[in-house]
Every structure is written in C-alpha cells, then in structure tokens.
XYZ file of C-alpha atoms in Angstrom:
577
model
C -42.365 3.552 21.980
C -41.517 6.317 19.482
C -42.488 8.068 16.547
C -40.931 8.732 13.342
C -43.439 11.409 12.258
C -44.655 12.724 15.529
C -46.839 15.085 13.448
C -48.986 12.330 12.431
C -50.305 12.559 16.038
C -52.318 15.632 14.979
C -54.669 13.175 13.291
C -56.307 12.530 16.881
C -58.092 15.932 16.925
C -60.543 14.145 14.908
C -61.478 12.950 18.410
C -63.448 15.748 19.555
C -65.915 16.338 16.859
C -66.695 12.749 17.192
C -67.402 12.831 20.721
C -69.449 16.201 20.425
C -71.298 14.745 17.850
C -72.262 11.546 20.591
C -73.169 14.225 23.209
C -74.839 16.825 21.287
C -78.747 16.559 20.465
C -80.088 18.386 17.971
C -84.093 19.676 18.466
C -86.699 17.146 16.502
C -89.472 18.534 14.243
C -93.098 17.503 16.289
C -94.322 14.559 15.137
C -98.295 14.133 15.204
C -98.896 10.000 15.933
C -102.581 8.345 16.387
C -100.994 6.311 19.700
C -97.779 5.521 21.168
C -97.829 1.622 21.178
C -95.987 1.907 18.575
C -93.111 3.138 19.539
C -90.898 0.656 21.257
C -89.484 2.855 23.952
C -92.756 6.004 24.351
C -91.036 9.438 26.227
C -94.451 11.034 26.721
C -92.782 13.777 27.317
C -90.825 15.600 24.777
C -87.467 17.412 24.304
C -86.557 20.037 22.084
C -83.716 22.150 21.707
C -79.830 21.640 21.264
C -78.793 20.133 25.057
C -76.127 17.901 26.107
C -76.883 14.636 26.943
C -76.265 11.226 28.118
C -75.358 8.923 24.804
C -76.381 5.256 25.029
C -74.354 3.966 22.018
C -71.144 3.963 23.969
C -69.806 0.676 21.589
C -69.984 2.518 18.276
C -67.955 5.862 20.075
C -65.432 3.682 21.627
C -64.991 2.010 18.242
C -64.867 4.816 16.245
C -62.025 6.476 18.817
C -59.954 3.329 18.587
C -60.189 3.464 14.454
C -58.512 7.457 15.103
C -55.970 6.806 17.246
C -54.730 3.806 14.959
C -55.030 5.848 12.134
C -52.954 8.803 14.048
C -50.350 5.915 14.770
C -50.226 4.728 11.686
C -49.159 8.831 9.925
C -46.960 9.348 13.227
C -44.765 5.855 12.589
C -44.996 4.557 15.509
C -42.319 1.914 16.519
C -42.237 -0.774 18.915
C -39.540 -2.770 21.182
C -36.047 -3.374 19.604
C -37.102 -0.265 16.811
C -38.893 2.011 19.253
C -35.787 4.900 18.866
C -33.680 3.457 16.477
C -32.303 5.062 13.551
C -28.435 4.025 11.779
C -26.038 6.422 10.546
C -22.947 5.605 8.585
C -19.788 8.272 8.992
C -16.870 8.168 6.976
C -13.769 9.973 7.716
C -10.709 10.822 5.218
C -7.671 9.689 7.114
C -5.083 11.141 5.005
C -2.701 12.879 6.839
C -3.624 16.196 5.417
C -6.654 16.142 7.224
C -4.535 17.214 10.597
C -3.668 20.502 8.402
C -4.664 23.842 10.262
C -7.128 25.960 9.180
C -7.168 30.230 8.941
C -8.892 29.925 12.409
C -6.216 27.607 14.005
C -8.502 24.463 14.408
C -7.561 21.599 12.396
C -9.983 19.681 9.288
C -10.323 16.542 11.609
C -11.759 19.340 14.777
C -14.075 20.810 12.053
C -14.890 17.303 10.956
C -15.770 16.222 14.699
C -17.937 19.315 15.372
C -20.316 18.655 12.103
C -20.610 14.943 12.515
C -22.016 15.690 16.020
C -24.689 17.742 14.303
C -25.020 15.733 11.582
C -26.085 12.895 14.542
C -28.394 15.256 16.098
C -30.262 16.687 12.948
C -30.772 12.985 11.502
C -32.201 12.249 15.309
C -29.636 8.985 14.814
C -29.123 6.533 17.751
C -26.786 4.008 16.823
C -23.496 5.311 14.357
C -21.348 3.462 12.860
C -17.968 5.092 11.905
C -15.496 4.360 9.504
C -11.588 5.966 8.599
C -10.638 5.446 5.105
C -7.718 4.177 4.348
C -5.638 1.842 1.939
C -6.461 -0.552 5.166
C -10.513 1.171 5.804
C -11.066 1.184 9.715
C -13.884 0.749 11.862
C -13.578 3.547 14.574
C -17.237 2.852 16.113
C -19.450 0.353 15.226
C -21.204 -1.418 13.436
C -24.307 0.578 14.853
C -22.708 1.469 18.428
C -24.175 4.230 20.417
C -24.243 7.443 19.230
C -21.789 9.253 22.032
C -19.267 6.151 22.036
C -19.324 6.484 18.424
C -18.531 10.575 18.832
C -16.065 9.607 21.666
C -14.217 7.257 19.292
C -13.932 9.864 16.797
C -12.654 12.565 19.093
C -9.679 10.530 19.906
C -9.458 9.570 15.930
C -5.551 10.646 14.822
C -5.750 11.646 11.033
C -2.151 10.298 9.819
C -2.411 7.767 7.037
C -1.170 8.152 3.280
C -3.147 9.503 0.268
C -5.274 6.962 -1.115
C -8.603 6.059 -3.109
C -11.748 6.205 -0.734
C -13.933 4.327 -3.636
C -13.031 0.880 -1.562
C -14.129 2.405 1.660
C -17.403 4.037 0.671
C -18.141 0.944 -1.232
C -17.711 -1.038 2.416
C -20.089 1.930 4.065
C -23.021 1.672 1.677
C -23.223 -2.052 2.131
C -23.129 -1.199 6.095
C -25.740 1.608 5.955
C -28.088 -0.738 3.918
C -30.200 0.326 0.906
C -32.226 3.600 0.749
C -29.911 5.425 3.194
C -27.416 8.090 2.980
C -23.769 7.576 4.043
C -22.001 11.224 4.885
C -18.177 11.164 3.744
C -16.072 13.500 5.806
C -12.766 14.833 4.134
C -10.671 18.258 3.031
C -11.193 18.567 -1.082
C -14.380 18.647 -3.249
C -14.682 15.274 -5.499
C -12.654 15.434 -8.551
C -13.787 14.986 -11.886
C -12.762 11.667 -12.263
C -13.515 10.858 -8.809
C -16.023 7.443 -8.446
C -18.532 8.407 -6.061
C -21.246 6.283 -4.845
C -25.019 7.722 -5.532
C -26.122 7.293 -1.622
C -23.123 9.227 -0.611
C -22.974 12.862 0.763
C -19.713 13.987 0.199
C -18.920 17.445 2.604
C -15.475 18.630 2.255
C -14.498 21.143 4.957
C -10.632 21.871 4.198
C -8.741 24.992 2.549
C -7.045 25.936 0.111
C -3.086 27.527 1.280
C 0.312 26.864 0.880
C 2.467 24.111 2.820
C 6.724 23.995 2.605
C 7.456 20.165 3.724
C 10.193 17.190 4.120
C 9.045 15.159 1.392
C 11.611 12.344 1.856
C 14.515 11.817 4.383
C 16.753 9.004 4.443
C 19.967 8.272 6.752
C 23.162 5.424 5.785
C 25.490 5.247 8.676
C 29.359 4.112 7.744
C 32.253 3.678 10.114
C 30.849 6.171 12.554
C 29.735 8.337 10.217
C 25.696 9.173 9.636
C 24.989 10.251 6.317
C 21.218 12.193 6.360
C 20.038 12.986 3.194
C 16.448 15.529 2.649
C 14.213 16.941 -0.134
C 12.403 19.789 0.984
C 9.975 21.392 -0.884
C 7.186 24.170 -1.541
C 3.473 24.071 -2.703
C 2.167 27.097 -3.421
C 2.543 30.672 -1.561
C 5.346 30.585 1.104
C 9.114 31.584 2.402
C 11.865 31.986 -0.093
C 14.119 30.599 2.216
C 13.616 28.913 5.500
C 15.747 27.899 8.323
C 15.735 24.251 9.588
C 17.062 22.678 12.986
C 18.893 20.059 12.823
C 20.100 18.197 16.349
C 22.034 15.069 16.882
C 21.794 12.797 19.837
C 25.109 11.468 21.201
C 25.719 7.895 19.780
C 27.289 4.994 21.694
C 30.709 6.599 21.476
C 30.651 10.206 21.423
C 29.741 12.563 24.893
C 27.294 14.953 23.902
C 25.151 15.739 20.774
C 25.346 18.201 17.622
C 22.569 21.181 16.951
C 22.693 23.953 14.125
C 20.409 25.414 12.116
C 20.846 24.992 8.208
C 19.332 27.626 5.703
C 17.391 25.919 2.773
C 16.535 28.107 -0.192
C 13.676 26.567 -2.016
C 13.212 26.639 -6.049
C 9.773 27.552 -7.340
C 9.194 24.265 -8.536
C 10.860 21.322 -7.331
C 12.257 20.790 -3.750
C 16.059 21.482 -2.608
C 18.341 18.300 -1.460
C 20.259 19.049 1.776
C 22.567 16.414 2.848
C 24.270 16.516 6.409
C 26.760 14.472 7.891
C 27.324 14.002 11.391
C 30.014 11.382 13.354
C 28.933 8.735 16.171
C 25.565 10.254 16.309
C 22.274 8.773 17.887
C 18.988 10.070 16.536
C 18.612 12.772 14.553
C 16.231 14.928 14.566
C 14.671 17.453 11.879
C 12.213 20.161 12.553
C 11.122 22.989 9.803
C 8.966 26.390 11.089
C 5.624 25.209 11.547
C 3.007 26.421 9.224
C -0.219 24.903 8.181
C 0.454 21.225 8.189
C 3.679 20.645 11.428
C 3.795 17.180 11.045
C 5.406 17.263 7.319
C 8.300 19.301 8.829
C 9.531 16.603 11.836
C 11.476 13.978 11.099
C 13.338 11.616 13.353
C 15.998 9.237 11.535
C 17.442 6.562 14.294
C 20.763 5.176 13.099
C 20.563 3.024 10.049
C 23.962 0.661 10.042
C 24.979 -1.106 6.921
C 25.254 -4.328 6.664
C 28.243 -5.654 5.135
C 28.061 -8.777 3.036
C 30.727 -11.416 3.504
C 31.741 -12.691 0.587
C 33.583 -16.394 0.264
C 35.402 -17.390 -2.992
C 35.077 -20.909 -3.520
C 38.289 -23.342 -5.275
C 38.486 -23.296 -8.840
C 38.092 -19.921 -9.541
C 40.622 -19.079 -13.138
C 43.621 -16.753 -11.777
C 41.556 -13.999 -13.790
C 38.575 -14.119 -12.580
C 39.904 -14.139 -8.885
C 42.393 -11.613 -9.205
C 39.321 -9.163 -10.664
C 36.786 -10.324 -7.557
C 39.409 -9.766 -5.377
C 40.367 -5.984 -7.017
C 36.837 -5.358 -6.411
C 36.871 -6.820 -2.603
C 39.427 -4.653 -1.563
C 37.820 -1.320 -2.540
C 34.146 -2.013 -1.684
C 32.955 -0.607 1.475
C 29.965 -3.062 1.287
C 31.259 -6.210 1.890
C 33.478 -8.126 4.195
C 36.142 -10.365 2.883
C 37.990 -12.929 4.737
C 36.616 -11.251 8.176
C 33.052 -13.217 9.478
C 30.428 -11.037 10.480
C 28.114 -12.169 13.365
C 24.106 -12.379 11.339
C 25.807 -11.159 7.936
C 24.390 -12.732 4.989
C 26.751 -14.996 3.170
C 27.325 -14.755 -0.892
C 29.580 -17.452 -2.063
C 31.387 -17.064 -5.623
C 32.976 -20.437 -7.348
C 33.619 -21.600 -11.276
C 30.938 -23.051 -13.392
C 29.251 -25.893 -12.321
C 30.437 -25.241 -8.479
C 27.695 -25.177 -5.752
C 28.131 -21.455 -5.090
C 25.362 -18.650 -4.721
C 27.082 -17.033 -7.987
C 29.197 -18.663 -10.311
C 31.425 -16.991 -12.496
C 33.380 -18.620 -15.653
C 32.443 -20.378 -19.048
C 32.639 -23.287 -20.299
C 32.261 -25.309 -23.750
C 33.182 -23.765 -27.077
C 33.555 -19.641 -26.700
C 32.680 -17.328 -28.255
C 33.559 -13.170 -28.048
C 30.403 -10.651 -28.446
C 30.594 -6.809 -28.688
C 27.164 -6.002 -28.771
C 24.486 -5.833 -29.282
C 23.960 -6.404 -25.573
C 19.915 -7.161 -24.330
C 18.917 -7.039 -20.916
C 15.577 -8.178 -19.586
C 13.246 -5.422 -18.392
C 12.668 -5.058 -14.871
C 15.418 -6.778 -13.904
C 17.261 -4.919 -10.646
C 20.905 -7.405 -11.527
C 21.443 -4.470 -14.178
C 20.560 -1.330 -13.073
C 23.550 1.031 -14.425
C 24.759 -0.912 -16.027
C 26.710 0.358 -19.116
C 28.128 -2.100 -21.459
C 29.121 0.322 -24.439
C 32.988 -1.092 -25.499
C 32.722 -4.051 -23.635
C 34.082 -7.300 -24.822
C 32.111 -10.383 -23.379
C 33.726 -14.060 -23.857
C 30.541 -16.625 -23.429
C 30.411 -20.413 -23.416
C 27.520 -22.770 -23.428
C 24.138 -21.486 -22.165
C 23.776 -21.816 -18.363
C 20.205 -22.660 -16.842
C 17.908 -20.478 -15.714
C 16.018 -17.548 -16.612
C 18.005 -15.376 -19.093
C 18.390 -11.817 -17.690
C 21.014 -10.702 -20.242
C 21.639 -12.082 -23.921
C 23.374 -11.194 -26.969
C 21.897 -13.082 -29.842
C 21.422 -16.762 -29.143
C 23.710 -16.630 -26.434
C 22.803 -16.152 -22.595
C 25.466 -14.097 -20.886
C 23.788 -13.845 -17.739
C 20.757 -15.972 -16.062
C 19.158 -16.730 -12.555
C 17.637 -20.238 -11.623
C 14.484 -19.801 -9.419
C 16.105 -20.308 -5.995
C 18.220 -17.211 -6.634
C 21.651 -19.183 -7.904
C 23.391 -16.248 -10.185
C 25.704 -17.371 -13.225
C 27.454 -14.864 -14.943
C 28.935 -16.949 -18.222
C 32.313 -14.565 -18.846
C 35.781 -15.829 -19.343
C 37.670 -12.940 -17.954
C 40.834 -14.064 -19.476
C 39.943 -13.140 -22.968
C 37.614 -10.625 -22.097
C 37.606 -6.596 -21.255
C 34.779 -6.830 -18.904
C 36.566 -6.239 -15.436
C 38.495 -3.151 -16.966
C 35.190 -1.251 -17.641
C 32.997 1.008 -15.451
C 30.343 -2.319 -15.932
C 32.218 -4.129 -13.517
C 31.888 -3.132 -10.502
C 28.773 -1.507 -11.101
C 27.341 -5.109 -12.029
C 29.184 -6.858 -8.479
C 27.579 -4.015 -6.766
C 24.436 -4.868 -7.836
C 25.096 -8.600 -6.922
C 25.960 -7.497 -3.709
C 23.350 -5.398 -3.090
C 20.593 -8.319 -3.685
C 22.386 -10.617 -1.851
C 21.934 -7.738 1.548
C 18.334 -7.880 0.665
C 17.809 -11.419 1.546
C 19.192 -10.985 4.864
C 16.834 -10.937 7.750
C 15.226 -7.767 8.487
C 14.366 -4.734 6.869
C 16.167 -3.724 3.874
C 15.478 -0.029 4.065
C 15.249 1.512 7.965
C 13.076 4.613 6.492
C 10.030 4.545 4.843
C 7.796 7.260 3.594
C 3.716 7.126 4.277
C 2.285 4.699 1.512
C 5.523 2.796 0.751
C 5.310 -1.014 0.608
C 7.017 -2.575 3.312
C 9.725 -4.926 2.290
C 11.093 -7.809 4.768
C 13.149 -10.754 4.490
C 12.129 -13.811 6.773
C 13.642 -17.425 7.155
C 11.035 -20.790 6.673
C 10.099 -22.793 9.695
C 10.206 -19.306 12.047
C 7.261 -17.527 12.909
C 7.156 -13.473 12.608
C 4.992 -10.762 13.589
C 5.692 -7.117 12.813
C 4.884 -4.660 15.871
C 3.565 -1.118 15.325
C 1.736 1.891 16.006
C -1.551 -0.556 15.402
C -0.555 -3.614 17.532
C 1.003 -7.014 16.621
C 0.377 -9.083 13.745
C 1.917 -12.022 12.733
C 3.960 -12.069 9.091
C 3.572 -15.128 6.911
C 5.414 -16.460 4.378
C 9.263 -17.079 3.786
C 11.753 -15.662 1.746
C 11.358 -11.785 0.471
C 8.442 -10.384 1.132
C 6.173 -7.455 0.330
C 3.558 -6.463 2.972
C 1.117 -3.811 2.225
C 2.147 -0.062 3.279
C 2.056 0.709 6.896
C -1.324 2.605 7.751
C 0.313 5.378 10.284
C 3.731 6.623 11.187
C 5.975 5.340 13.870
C 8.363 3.071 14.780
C 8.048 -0.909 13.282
C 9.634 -4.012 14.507
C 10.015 -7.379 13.103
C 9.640 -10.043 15.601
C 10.451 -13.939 15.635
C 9.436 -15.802 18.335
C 8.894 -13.044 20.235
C 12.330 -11.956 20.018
C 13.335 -8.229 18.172
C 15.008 -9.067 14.935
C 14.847 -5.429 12.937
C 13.347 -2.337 13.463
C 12.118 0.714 10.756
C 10.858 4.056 11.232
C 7.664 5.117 8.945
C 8.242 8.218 8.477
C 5.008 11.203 8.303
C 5.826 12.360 4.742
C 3.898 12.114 1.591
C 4.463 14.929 -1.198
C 0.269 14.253 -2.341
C -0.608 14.913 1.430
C 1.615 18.094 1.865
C 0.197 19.536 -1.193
C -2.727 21.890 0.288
C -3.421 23.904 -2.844
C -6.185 21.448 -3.980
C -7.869 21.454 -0.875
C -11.286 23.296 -0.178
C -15.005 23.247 1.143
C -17.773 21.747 -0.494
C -20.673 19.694 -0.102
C -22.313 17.443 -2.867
C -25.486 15.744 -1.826
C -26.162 12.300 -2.667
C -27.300 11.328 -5.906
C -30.016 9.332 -5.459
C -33.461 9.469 -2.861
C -32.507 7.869 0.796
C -32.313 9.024 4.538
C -32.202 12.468 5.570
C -33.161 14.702 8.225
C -36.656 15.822 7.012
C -37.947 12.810 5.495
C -38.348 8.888 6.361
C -35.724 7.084 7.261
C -35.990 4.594 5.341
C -37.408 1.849 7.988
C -40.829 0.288 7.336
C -43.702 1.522 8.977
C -45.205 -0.684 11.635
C -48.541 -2.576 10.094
C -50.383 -3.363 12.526
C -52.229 -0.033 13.508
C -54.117 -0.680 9.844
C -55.011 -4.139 10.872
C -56.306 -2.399 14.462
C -58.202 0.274 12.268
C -60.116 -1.969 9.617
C -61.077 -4.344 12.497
C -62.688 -1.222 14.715
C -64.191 0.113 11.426
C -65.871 -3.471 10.858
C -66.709 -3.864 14.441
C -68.496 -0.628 14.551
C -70.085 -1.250 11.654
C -71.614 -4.597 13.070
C -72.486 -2.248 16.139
C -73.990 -0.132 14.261
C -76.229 -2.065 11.792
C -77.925 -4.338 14.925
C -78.733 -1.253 16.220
C-alpha cells in the first residue's frame, strides 16, 4: 500500500472529536415527572455535570470511524497491489555527439545530463523509467518501465556519439510510451529553435554551453602502389587558435620496418576550414590527433589503408580500328584499371561493337549523322559528371535502347538499359570525341561505376550521418558487423543502408565470412559547431505529471463505495435506535 497524497491522511483527525463527543456527557436540565413507569429504562438516581462515561452506541461510533478513514483514503490516493508505488517516467536523451563536449567545469553535457535525471527520478517519486537516446535510429537504453536504478545504471554507461539529427521522431515515440496526461523530460545541449516541432507534454531542459570548437570535419585516405594519400579539412567555430599544430603518425605497413610521426602546422581561415593533404609510403594506419579542447573526439582520426581496386577491362571482337586504338590510348595511361592482367575479386567491364553482348558497347550503326551541339544530359545522372563537351563533334546512328542519359535533338547519343548495359552510340572514325578533354573524363566515369558494383564498400571512410553504400551479389546472405552488433543486409545489387548510428569500425559479412571492411569516422561539422549550444529549460505546454501534483493515475474507488455504505449503515443504526 501507498499513497499518492499522503496529506490526505490528515483527514483522520476528524477522529477524535467524534470519539469525545461518544464519551463526553453533557449535564441535563431537572426534569419534574408525575412517575417513572414511563420511562423505559428509570435511573432513580440522577447525574449531572460534564463526566466521562461509558457509551452504549458502540455501532453508530464504529461506523462513523470507518466513513473517516475511507474518506482520509480516498484525499491521500491510496493504491493497492500491482499500483501500490508505482509511478512511470519517460527520459529522453540527445545522442548527438556534441553532447560528449566539455563544459567550463571539465564535466561533460551527458555527466550533467546523468546527475539531473537522477533528481528528476527522485523529485517525481518515479519507480519504474523508461529511457530513450535519440537518434536517426531512437534507442531504448532502459525500459519500457524498468526499475528506476537499472534505468540510471543504463544511462551511466550511455556513450553520446551519434550524428546530428531531428528528435521530433523520437519524442513522438516517448509520448506514446509515457501515455496521455504525463510529462516526458527531453535531455540535450541547445534551447529549441524557432522552428523546432516540439511536442506539448514535453519538458525540454538543455544543459550545454555556448564556446568555441577547432575540428577534423572530413578525412579521407586512397592508397596507390604503396603510396597512402590522406587528405583533411580542418576547421574553426567560433573563438580559438590562429594556428594549431597536429600529429600525424604512421604505422609500418606490410613492407616497410618502422612507422612515420611529425607534427604539421595548420593555419586556419576565419571562415572556412584549411585542406592538408599528406602522403606517406607502405604505411599501416594512420593516425590524426589535434590539441584537445572542448569537444576531443572531433580531433582523432584513424584512417586504415584504403587500396584501390583496379577494374579489368576486356575488349570484346569487332571493335572498328578507331574505336580500339582510342580505348586502348586510354588503357595505357589510367591508373584505375587493369588491362590484359586478371585481378583475383576485380570486377569485370567488358567493351564490344553495337549489338555485342558486352557491359558497354561502343559504335553506331544505321544511317549517321554528325552533331555539334547542342548537347543535353539528363539530370542526376553520375555517367556525366565533368563532363565538357564544348567543340566536340559526335557521329550518331540509330537510337539504342534504354533510358536516354544524353541527347542532342531527336537523337540519343548515350543510354543505359535497366540491368546496367551502357551504349555509347559514337563512330569514332568520323568523330573528334577521343581527342577532347570529354574523353577520358567520360571512360573514367564508366570506370568508376563499374568499381561500384563490385562487392564491398565503395568508400572505406565515412563521416557520422553518411548513408552507407554496399554492393552485394543475389542468392548470398550478408550481415554488416559493428559497434551495435550483427545484422543481416538484404537485398542484391547496390544498396543504400541507412547511416551508421556510432563510430567505429564496419564489416560486411557473407556467410559468415569477412568480405569488406569501413571505418565510420567521429566527424560531423553540425556536431562540432558549439556556438549554438546553451542552457535552458522550457516546460511543457500543456497540464500532465509533475512533481507537486497528480500523476496522472486514477484514484482508487472503492474507499467512496466503503464510505456511503458506513454512512447508510449508521444511519440504519441510528434511526432503530
């Protein structure tokens, strides 16, 4: 049994003046009678004077006793069995990354965060917590309604790394777990925005502070013929350092006998972030670490080597002496591709004449005709990225099939049927095309889709909230290993999963056996950006649970029903009497 409203239980003080009033006697006025038969119980003698006495109407007392105490039940809200203590509490927590920034006094927002939801527990007197991080992914840390300390304990080991994101989804998903007429408390480091869409039953308390940050905001590494390539964009928001000073240290790859480490001095623009590239040769990891300052884990990075996969390319019979002598120009100079020499799991790209089964085909045929311009591509597509076709002369035959992707008039010059099949409709012979800056810009981009449908990982970095892209063969079955666990990957073909949820080190599995790996890496330019950040808190719009009030659960009925039946029983009592 508890109460809700233990004040309530001062309503059973009205039990002493009713039993004072049973014991005490007050003195009679005499009474002058002719005879005493007609009394039905005679005292000859008589009393007078206030006394204390014996009461003989102990039915009506105990009665009247049992209609206080269910009235004092009633105004305390007293619960019963599976509700005797229990009271819900929903907890969000931001689980951006920023919230692992340091504060003036050296604790972190999440530590702050941790400290106030254990009062928050204890001043709404809640027993069972449910706790949620929000996330593009929201996750249950605690809960639904587990005990209050396991749901505390879960939250002290809580890691705040995920991208930035839009909470909406995840309050949303609280206020349907907290039920209606109750509060839900959301935990995070900036005041609401003005645009922000914030439920009515939430409390939002923001705890951060406003400073400046200087952070990696993207890294990326290419490794070619023993040589590793590591690209970064470091930048400043707000107050801070000119100039800073960053280490740098290479691990010893497979063929090299010890490692590289210097220190590389970065001015930083006032706006805008500074591009360092480094190279290094037959290194392992490298590592990247910037001065601490209020948010360390923007200013780590760890870039494993990232090979790249050649493509081998195979030219099919039939090909016109023009258009193989241009292919194989462009072979001979590409660092991307591997011609004539088979690479072990190297995707494959086949190039033969029209009507040849090849990946691409290359040629026209029917009645030609010669186009200068104008030239129009379709938007969106990657095939011609660069692509710069100002002075070229194009030779076209008949329309191929497939999905037009570049067109001049009537005339498709370029299309791509739905399994991926390429046909580039140019007779090189009595065109300019492969003696223009277009040309290999246009194979490169060929190339470079036909390295995305290999098997794996296209990229090997990632930054925080960056889809994951992944290329898997039908009849296999995948799962992709992180930071989180295992899950299993379905579908065939390219594929975009939704961004990875924390930082770390991903691996793409089939049937159980490592195919790829990818390292997520802890930067995100919206996280690192502090200035924004500051302490608030907005109540909830609208009435619901809160420390000082009800909390929302019904109050128990049944002391009423026990308090109109002694009320009617003591009136029974009272009138036979």
């Amino acid at each position: 049994m508890s109460f809700g409203l233990p004040w309530g239980l001062l309503a059973l003080g009205a039990l002493v003046p009713l039993v004072a009033a049973y014991f005490l006697r007050r003195r009679q006025k005499p009474v002058v009678v002719s005879a005493l038969f007609l009394w039905r119980t005679p005292r000859p003698r008589a009393e007078g004077g206030p006394r204390w006495e014996r009461f003989t109407r102990e039915a009506s007392l105990l009665l009247e006793a049992l209609a206080v105490l269910a009235a004092a039940l009633y105004l305390a809200d007293v619960r019963l069995g599976e509700n005797a203590r229990r009271r819900h509490l929903v907890l969000v927590v931001d689980g951006s990354l920023s919230m692992s920034a340091r504060t003036p006094d050296g604790k972190t927002v999440l530590e702050h965060v941790r400290t106030e939801a254990a009062k928050r527990v204890e001043s709404e007197r809640a027993t069972h917590v449910t706790v949620l991080a929000s996330g593009v992914a929201p996750l249950v840390l605690a809960g639904p309604e587990a005990d209050a300390s396991r749901a505390l304990g879960a939250l002290e080991s809580f890691q705040a790394r995920g991208p930035d994101h839009d909470v909406t989804a995840s309050l949303l998903w609280a206020q349907e777990l907290a039920g209606p007429g109750k509060h839900v408390h959301f935990f995070t480091d900036a005041p609401p925005s003005e645009d922000a869409t914030v439920p009515p039953s939430v409390r939002w308390t923001a705890l951060g502070h406003s400073q400046g940050n200087v952070a990696v905001v993207s890294a990326q590494r290419r490794d070619e013929g023993g040589r590793a390539t590591v690209t970064l964009r470091v930048a400043r928001f707000g107050a801070g350092p000119s100039e800073i000073e960053a280490r740098v240290r290479a691990a010893p790859g497979p063929g090299a006998r010890e490692g590289t480490e210097r220190t590389e001095r970065i001015a930083l623009p006032q706006e805008g972030a500074a591009t360092v590239r480094l190279t290094f040769r037959e290194a392992g990891d490298v590592e990247v670490s910037l001065p601490d300052d209020a948010l360390p884990e923007d200013g780590h990075v760890r870039l494993p080597p990232s090979p790249v996969m050649p493509v081998a390319v195979g030219l099919t019979e039939g090909l016109s002496p023009a258009s193989k002598q241009a292919l194989e120009r462009f072979l001979a100079v590409s660092p991307d591709v591997a011609h004539g020499t088979p690479v072990p799991g190297a995707p494959v790209l086949s190039v033969g004449p029209a009507r040849a089964e090849a990946r691409v085909t290359l040629g026209a045929e029917g009645a030609l005709r010669t186009f200068v311009g104008p030239f129009f591509t379709e938007k969106g597509s990657t095939l011609m990225d660069d692509v710069q076709l100002s002075g070229v002369r194009w030779t076209a035959g008949s329309n191929p099939p497939g999905r037009p992707l570049m067109t001049a008039g009537e005339a498709v010059l370029v299309s791509e049927e739905e399994g991926g099949r390429l046909h580039l409709n140019v007779d090189l012979a009595r065109s300019n095309l492969q003696r223009t800056t277009a040309w290999p810009v246009l194979l490169g981009n060929v190339v470079r889709d036909a390295r995305r449908l290999r098997e794996g990982f296209p990229r090997r970095q990632l930054n925080l909230g960056e889809s994951l892209a992944v290329v898997t063969e039908a009849g296999a079955r995948y799962a992709l290993k992180g930071p989180s666990g295992r899950k299993p990957v379905f579908g065939a073909g390219a594929l975009s999963l939704p961004a990875p949820t924390s930082p770390g080190r991903y691996v793409l599995e089939r049937e159980g056996r490592e195919v790829d790996s990818l390292e997520v890496l802890a930067l995100d330019a919206r996280e690192s950006d502090l200035r924004g950040r500051g302490s608030a808190d907005v109540a909830a719009k609208e009435a619901g649970e809160d420390s000082e009030g009800n909390s929302g659960h019904e109050r128990a009925r049944w002391p009423l029903v026990v308090l109109l039946a002694a009320l009617l029983a003591d009136f029974y009592v009272t009138r036979k009497a």
